[in-house]
Tab-separated table of C-alpha atoms in Angstrom:
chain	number	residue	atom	x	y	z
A	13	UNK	CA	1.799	9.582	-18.288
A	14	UNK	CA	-1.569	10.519	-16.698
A	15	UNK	CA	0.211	12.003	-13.759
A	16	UNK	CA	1.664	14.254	-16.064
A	17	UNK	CA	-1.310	15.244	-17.748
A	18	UNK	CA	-3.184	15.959	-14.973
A	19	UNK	CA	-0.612	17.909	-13.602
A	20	UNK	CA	-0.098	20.115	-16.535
A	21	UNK	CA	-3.883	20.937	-16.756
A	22	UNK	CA	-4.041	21.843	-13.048
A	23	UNK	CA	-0.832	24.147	-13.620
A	24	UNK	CA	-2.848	25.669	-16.507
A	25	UNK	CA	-5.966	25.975	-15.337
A	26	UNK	CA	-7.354	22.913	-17.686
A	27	UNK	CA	-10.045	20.538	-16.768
A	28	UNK	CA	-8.816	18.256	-14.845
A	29	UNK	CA	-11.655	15.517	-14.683
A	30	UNK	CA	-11.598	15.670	-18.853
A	31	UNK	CA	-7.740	15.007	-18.881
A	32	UNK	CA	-8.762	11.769	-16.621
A	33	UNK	CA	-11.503	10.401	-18.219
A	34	UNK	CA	-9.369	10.797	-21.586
A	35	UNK	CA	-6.392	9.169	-20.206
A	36	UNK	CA	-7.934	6.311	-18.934
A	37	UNK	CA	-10.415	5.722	-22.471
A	38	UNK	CA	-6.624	6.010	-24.321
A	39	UNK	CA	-5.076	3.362	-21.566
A	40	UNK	CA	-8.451	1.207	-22.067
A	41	UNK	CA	-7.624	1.347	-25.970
A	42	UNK	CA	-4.045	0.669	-26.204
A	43	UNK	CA	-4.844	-2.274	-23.521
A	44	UNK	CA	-7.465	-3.362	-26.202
A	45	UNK	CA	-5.171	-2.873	-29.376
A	46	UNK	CA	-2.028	-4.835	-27.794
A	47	UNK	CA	-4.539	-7.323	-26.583
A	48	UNK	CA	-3.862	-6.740	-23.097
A	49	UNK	CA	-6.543	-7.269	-19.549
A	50	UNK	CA	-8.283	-3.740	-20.316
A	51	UNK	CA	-9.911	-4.377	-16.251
A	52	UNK	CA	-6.389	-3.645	-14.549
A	53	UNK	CA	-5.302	-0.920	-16.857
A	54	UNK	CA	-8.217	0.860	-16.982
A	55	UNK	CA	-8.159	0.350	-13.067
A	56	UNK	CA	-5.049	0.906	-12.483
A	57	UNK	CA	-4.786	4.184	-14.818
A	58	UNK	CA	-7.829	5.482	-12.620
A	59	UNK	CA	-6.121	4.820	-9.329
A	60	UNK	CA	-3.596	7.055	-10.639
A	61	UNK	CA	-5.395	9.567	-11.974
A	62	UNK	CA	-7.559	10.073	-8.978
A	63	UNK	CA	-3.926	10.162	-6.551
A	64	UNK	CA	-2.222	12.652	-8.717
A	65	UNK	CA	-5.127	14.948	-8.619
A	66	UNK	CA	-5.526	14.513	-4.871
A	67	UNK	CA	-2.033	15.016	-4.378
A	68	UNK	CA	-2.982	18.307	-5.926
A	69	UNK	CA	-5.453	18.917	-4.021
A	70	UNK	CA	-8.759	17.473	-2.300
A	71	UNK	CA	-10.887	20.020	-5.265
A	72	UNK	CA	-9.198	18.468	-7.497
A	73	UNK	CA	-9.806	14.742	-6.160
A	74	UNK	CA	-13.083	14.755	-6.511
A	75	UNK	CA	-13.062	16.066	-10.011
A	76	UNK	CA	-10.816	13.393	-11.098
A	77	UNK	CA	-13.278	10.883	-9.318
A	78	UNK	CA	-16.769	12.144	-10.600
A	79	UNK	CA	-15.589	12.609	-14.129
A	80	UNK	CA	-14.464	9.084	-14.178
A	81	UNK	CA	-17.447	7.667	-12.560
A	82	UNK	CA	-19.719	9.891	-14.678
A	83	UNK	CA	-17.891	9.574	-17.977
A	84	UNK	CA	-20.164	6.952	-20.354
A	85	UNK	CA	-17.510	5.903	-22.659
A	86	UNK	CA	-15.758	3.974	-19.733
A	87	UNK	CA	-16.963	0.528	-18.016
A	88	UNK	CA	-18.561	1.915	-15.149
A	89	UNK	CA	-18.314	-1.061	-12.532
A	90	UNK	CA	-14.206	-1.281	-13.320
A	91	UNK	CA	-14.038	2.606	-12.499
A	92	UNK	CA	-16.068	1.923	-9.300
A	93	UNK	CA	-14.385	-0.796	-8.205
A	94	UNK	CA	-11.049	0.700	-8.670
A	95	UNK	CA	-12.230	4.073	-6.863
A	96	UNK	CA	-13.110	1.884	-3.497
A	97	UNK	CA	-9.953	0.394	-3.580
């Protein structure tokens, strides 16, 4: 699902970074909600976010990867972890 996302705002000329950070806070609530480990979905939700947008170029890589690590509604130390693999 964030693939997608992030794809269409790239094809549209959307904010890329914004559809990231918003796809992993909604991952990071539905893991809450169904009482599920919100650490691996948020990390593995940014993992993919940041691949689909490098995949679409470097630009758009390190949008995806500031956002997240700048965004203040998400657990900071999961995002970084996840982004040094």
């Amino acid at each position: 699902a964030v693939s997608g996302a992030i794809k269409g705002a790239s094809e549209v000329g959307g904010d890329v970074g914004e559809v990231a950070v918003t796809a992993v806070q909604s991952a990071f609530d539905s893991a809450v909600k169904l009482g599920k480990d919100t650490t691996e979905v948020v990390k593995e939700t940014a993992v993919g976010a940041v691949k689909t947008a490098t995949e679409l170029g470097e630009d758009a890589g390190n949008t995806v990867r500031k956002a997240l690590l700048s965004a203040s509604s998400l657990p900071h130390d999961v995002i970084e972890s996840a982004l040094k693999g």
